[in-house]
């Protein structure tokens, strides 16, 4: 059974006091105007019918093909044209509809790395991807809270934790260079995911699996949503050279 907003508030203990999610969804001083039916419909126009994970991977396959052509193009003009082609793959939602709300169909927990641009990687437009990003794509508290909002309020049916090749945060976690106190805090969950003998790629994949498992271990809302089938949680690995996303098996013991 899908989680209702009321259920979320009960689970998070915000119904009786504190900051309710309803305060986040609309400005309190502004009277709620009924959304025009056509604008509401337009918010869902990019939501693919059928299996959303299949649709997401198909979008990445289109990006990857274009990306592999792009890196071989010798002239700046040709490369720019290919970039435009990638952008045009994305679905376009009426900005008037976007001003009224959002109805993304996938939530991503991905790295802050400038080489990982989710709208490109999944050939998507504004309003399609709910994104949480930080170096090393770890499941930090605010990330999990954001994903709770995406699932319980926005009814996003799919979460993907996305690691990527040559991830600097995982390199830092594996290294012994001195870090600032806050960076030490950031790499702590990455270090917890490291396995002896793993090379960098294996460590990056292990970190994505670990973060995906953390999401449901630490959030009752997301665990229940997964168990009821309201949301599917997967993990992937983005290859910077090929542009391809590989789906990864979950951590042993995680569903
Ligand atoms: Zn990274």
Short mmCIF file of C-alpha atoms and ligand atoms in Angstrom, two decimals:
data_model
loop_
_atom_site.label_atom_id
_atom_site.label_comp_id
_atom_site.label_asym_id
_atom_site.label_seq_id
_atom_site.Cartn_x
_atom_site.Cartn_y
_atom_site.Cartn_z
CA UNK A 1 0.00 0.00 0.00
CA UNK A 2 1.48 3.39 -0.93
CA UNK A 3 2.62 5.59 1.91
CA UNK A 4 0.41 8.58 2.52
CA UNK A 5 1.71 11.95 3.60
CA UNK A 6 -0.07 11.38 6.94
CA UNK A 7 1.76 8.07 7.38
CA UNK A 8 5.06 9.79 6.73
CA UNK A 9 4.30 12.49 9.27
CA UNK A 10 3.39 9.85 11.86
CA UNK A 11 6.55 7.89 11.16
CA UNK A 12 8.77 10.93 11.35
CA UNK A 13 6.98 12.36 14.38
CA UNK A 14 6.24 15.69 12.77
CA UNK A 15 2.45 15.59 12.90
CA UNK A 16 2.18 17.15 16.35
CA UNK A 17 4.89 19.78 16.08
CA UNK A 18 8.04 20.89 14.37
CA UNK A 19 8.33 21.37 10.65
CA UNK A 20 5.61 19.54 8.79
CA UNK A 21 6.25 18.49 5.21
CA UNK A 22 3.17 20.40 4.13
CA UNK A 23 5.11 23.54 5.02
CA UNK A 24 7.78 22.51 2.55
CA UNK A 25 5.42 21.89 -0.31
CA UNK A 26 3.87 25.32 -0.54
CA UNK A 27 4.57 28.84 0.62
CA UNK A 28 2.33 29.46 3.68
CA UNK A 29 1.46 33.04 2.72
CA UNK A 30 0.20 31.99 -0.70
CA UNK A 31 -3.28 30.62 -1.11
CA UNK A 32 -3.19 27.28 -2.91
CA UNK A 33 -4.61 27.69 -6.38
CA UNK A 34 -6.10 24.64 -8.03
CA UNK A 35 -3.74 23.50 -10.72
CA UNK A 36 -5.21 23.66 -14.16
CA UNK A 37 -5.93 20.14 -15.34
CA UNK A 38 -3.89 20.55 -18.49
CA UNK A 39 -0.85 21.79 -16.54
CA UNK A 40 -1.12 18.88 -14.10
CA UNK A 41 -1.26 16.46 -17.01
CA UNK A 42 1.78 18.12 -18.55
CA UNK A 43 3.85 17.33 -15.44
CA UNK A 44 3.42 13.63 -16.14
CA UNK A 45 3.93 13.79 -19.89
CA UNK A 46 7.57 12.66 -19.56
CA UNK A 47 6.84 9.79 -17.16
CA UNK A 48 7.45 6.66 -19.21
CA UNK A 49 4.73 4.05 -19.31
CA UNK A 50 5.63 0.57 -18.05
CA UNK A 51 8.83 -0.34 -16.23
CA UNK A 52 10.61 2.87 -15.21
CA UNK A 53 13.96 1.13 -14.66
CA UNK A 54 13.90 -0.24 -18.20
CA UNK A 55 13.02 3.23 -19.45
CA UNK A 56 15.86 4.80 -17.46
CA UNK A 57 18.40 2.32 -18.84
CA UNK A 58 17.09 2.86 -22.37
CA UNK A 59 17.63 6.60 -21.93
CA UNK A 60 21.21 5.90 -20.82
CA UNK A 61 21.79 3.62 -23.81
CA UNK A 62 20.77 6.48 -26.13
CA UNK A 63 23.10 8.87 -24.27
CA UNK A 64 25.96 6.39 -24.35
CA UNK A 65 25.70 5.88 -28.10
CA UNK A 66 25.76 9.63 -28.69
CA UNK A 67 28.55 10.11 -26.16
CA UNK A 68 30.78 7.56 -27.84
CA UNK A 69 30.31 9.36 -31.18
CA UNK A 70 30.96 12.70 -29.45
CA UNK A 71 34.36 11.77 -28.06
CA UNK A 72 35.54 10.77 -31.53
CA UNK A 73 34.40 13.97 -33.26
CA UNK A 74 37.43 16.07 -34.22
CA UNK A 75 35.87 19.53 -34.55
CA UNK A 76 34.33 21.75 -31.84
CA UNK A 77 31.28 22.39 -34.07
CA UNK A 78 30.60 18.68 -34.50
CA UNK A 79 31.02 18.09 -30.79
CA UNK A 80 28.63 20.96 -30.03
CA UNK A 81 26.06 19.48 -32.42
CA UNK A 82 26.32 16.14 -30.67
CA UNK A 83 25.85 17.83 -27.29
CA UNK A 84 22.73 19.49 -28.67
CA UNK A 85 21.51 16.09 -29.86
CA UNK A 86 21.90 14.70 -26.34
CA UNK A 87 19.99 17.65 -24.89
CA UNK A 88 17.21 17.21 -27.42
CA UNK A 89 16.74 13.62 -26.25
CA UNK A 90 15.36 14.99 -22.99
CA UNK A 91 11.65 15.38 -22.50
CA UNK A 92 10.39 18.96 -22.38
CA UNK A 93 7.74 19.93 -19.83
CA UNK A 94 5.83 23.20 -20.11
CA UNK A 95 7.57 25.69 -17.75
CA UNK A 96 4.12 26.90 -16.64
CA UNK A 97 3.43 23.39 -15.39
CA UNK A 98 6.83 23.17 -13.69
CA UNK A 99 6.07 26.41 -11.88
CA UNK A 100 3.02 24.66 -10.39
CA UNK A 101 4.79 21.56 -9.14
CA UNK A 102 7.00 18.59 -9.88
CA UNK A 103 6.36 14.94 -10.58
CA UNK A 104 9.75 13.29 -11.15
CA UNK A 105 9.79 9.58 -12.00
CA UNK A 106 13.21 8.68 -10.64
CA UNK A 107 15.30 9.83 -7.66
CA UNK A 108 19.09 9.71 -7.95
CA UNK A 109 21.71 9.68 -5.22
CA UNK A 110 24.82 10.48 -7.23
CA UNK A 111 28.27 12.02 -6.88
CA UNK A 112 28.85 15.79 -6.98
CA UNK A 113 31.60 15.15 -9.57
CA UNK A 114 31.37 17.61 -12.49
CA UNK A 115 31.83 14.74 -14.96
CA UNK A 116 28.59 13.08 -13.86
CA UNK A 117 25.72 15.16 -15.25
CA UNK A 118 22.50 13.19 -14.64
CA UNK A 119 20.37 15.03 -17.21
CA UNK A 120 22.93 14.03 -19.86
CA UNK A 121 23.59 10.54 -18.53
CA UNK A 122 19.86 9.75 -18.64
CA UNK A 123 18.93 12.00 -21.58
CA UNK A 124 16.37 13.84 -19.45
CA UNK A 125 14.89 17.28 -19.13
CA UNK A 126 13.84 19.58 -16.30
CA UNK A 127 11.26 18.05 -13.97
CA UNK A 128 12.16 14.39 -14.59
CA UNK A 129 14.98 13.58 -12.15
CA UNK A 130 14.86 14.24 -8.41
CA UNK A 131 18.54 14.56 -7.49
CA UNK A 132 20.57 14.31 -4.32
CA UNK A 133 24.30 14.78 -4.89
CA UNK A 134 27.39 14.80 -2.73
CA UNK A 135 30.99 13.73 -3.19
CA UNK A 136 31.02 9.93 -3.04
CA UNK A 137 27.21 9.53 -3.27
CA UNK A 138 26.96 8.54 0.39
CA UNK A 139 23.66 8.07 2.24
CA UNK A 140 24.07 10.99 4.63
CA UNK A 141 21.16 12.10 6.82
CA UNK A 142 19.90 14.92 4.62
CA UNK A 143 20.15 12.70 1.54
CA UNK A 144 17.95 10.05 3.15
CA UNK A 145 15.48 12.72 4.30
CA UNK A 146 15.33 14.10 0.76
CA UNK A 147 14.65 10.63 -0.61
CA UNK A 148 11.89 10.15 1.99
CA UNK A 149 10.28 13.31 0.63
CA UNK A 150 10.67 12.10 -2.96
CA UNK A 151 9.00 8.78 -2.23
CA UNK A 152 6.37 9.64 0.38
CA UNK A 153 5.22 12.99 -1.00
CA UNK A 154 6.20 13.03 -4.68
CA UNK A 155 5.51 9.27 -5.12
CA UNK A 156 8.73 8.63 -7.03
CA UNK A 157 8.71 4.90 -7.94
CA UNK A 158 12.47 4.37 -8.42
CA UNK A 159 15.66 5.31 -6.53
CA UNK A 160 19.07 4.76 -8.10
CA UNK A 161 22.34 5.17 -6.19
CA UNK A 162 24.92 5.97 -8.85
CA UNK A 163 28.68 5.59 -8.42
CA UNK A 164 31.12 6.40 -11.22
CA UNK A 165 34.58 5.47 -12.47
CA UNK A 166 37.58 7.39 -11.10
CA UNK A 167 35.57 8.73 -8.15
CA UNK A 168 37.83 11.11 -6.21
CA UNK A 169 35.91 10.69 -2.95
CA UNK A 170 36.46 6.92 -2.98
CA UNK A 171 40.13 7.48 -3.88
CA UNK A 172 40.42 9.81 -0.86
CA UNK A 173 38.72 7.25 1.40
CA UNK A 174 41.22 4.60 0.28
CA UNK A 175 44.20 6.91 0.73
CA UNK A 176 46.08 8.16 3.76
CA UNK A 177 46.31 11.86 2.88
CA UNK A 178 45.22 14.13 5.77
CA UNK A 179 41.68 15.48 5.31
CA UNK A 180 39.76 18.28 6.97
CA UNK A 181 37.43 17.22 9.82
CA UNK A 182 34.37 17.58 7.58
CA UNK A 183 35.97 15.61 4.74
CA UNK A 184 36.87 12.89 7.26
CA UNK A 185 33.17 12.79 8.15
CA UNK A 186 32.25 12.56 4.47
CA UNK A 187 34.55 9.61 3.72
CA UNK A 188 33.63 7.70 6.90
CA UNK A 189 30.74 5.72 5.31
CA UNK A 190 32.89 5.10 2.21
CA UNK A 191 35.64 3.62 4.39
CA UNK A 192 33.01 1.45 6.08
CA UNK A 193 32.15 -0.02 2.67
CA UNK A 194 35.74 -0.87 1.64
CA UNK A 195 36.70 -4.51 1.30
CA UNK A 196 40.30 -5.81 1.48
CA UNK A 197 41.74 -6.59 -1.93
CA UNK A 198 39.24 -4.51 -3.93
CA UNK A 199 40.65 -2.31 -6.70
CA UNK A 200 39.30 1.22 -7.21
CA UNK A 201 36.40 0.19 -9.48
CA UNK A 202 35.35 -2.58 -7.11
CA UNK A 203 35.54 -0.15 -4.19
CA UNK A 204 33.36 2.38 -6.05
CA UNK A 205 30.79 -0.30 -6.82
CA UNK A 206 30.90 -1.55 -3.24
CA UNK A 207 30.32 1.99 -1.99
CA UNK A 208 27.22 2.38 -4.19
CA UNK A 209 25.85 -0.94 -2.94
CA UNK A 210 26.59 0.07 0.66
CA UNK A 211 24.84 3.45 0.28
CA UNK A 212 21.77 1.79 -1.27
CA UNK A 213 21.57 -0.65 1.64
CA UNK A 214 21.97 2.21 4.13
CA UNK A 215 18.93 3.96 2.72
CA UNK A 216 16.54 1.26 3.82
CA UNK A 217 18.45 0.29 6.95
CA UNK A 218 18.24 3.83 8.27
CA UNK A 219 14.81 4.93 7.04
CA UNK A 220 11.63 3.14 8.13
CA UNK A 221 9.70 5.15 5.54
CA UNK A 222 11.86 3.96 2.67
CA UNK A 223 12.13 0.40 4.00
CA UNK A 224 8.33 0.11 4.15
CA UNK A 225 7.95 1.70 0.74
CA UNK A 226 10.38 -0.83 -0.71
CA UNK A 227 8.72 -3.77 1.04
CA UNK A 228 5.27 -2.74 -0.17
CA UNK A 229 6.53 -2.36 -3.74
CA UNK A 230 5.88 1.38 -3.82
CA UNK A 231 9.51 2.08 -4.64
CA UNK A 232 12.32 0.06 -6.20
CA UNK A 233 15.89 0.80 -5.07
CA UNK A 234 18.81 -0.07 -7.36
CA UNK A 235 22.50 0.76 -7.66
CA UNK A 236 24.52 1.56 -10.73
CA UNK A 237 28.04 2.35 -11.95
CA UNK A 238 28.62 5.09 -14.56
CA UNK A 239 31.67 4.66 -16.81
CA UNK A 240 33.07 8.10 -17.67
CA UNK A 241 34.65 6.86 -20.91
CA UNK A 242 31.80 4.86 -22.45
CA UNK A 243 28.95 6.86 -20.89
CA UNK A 244 27.27 3.59 -20.00
CA UNK A 245 25.53 2.81 -16.69
CA UNK A 246 25.90 -0.74 -15.42
CA UNK A 247 23.32 -2.06 -12.97
CA UNK A 248 24.92 -3.63 -9.90
CA UNK A 249 23.76 -6.48 -7.71
CA UNK A 250 22.66 -5.38 -4.24
CA UNK A 251 24.87 -5.84 -1.22
CA UNK A 252 24.64 -9.39 0.14
CA UNK A 253 21.82 -9.46 2.68
CA UNK A 254 20.12 -6.36 1.26
CA UNK A 255 17.01 -6.77 -0.84
ZN1 LIG B 1 32.75 10.82 -7.37
#
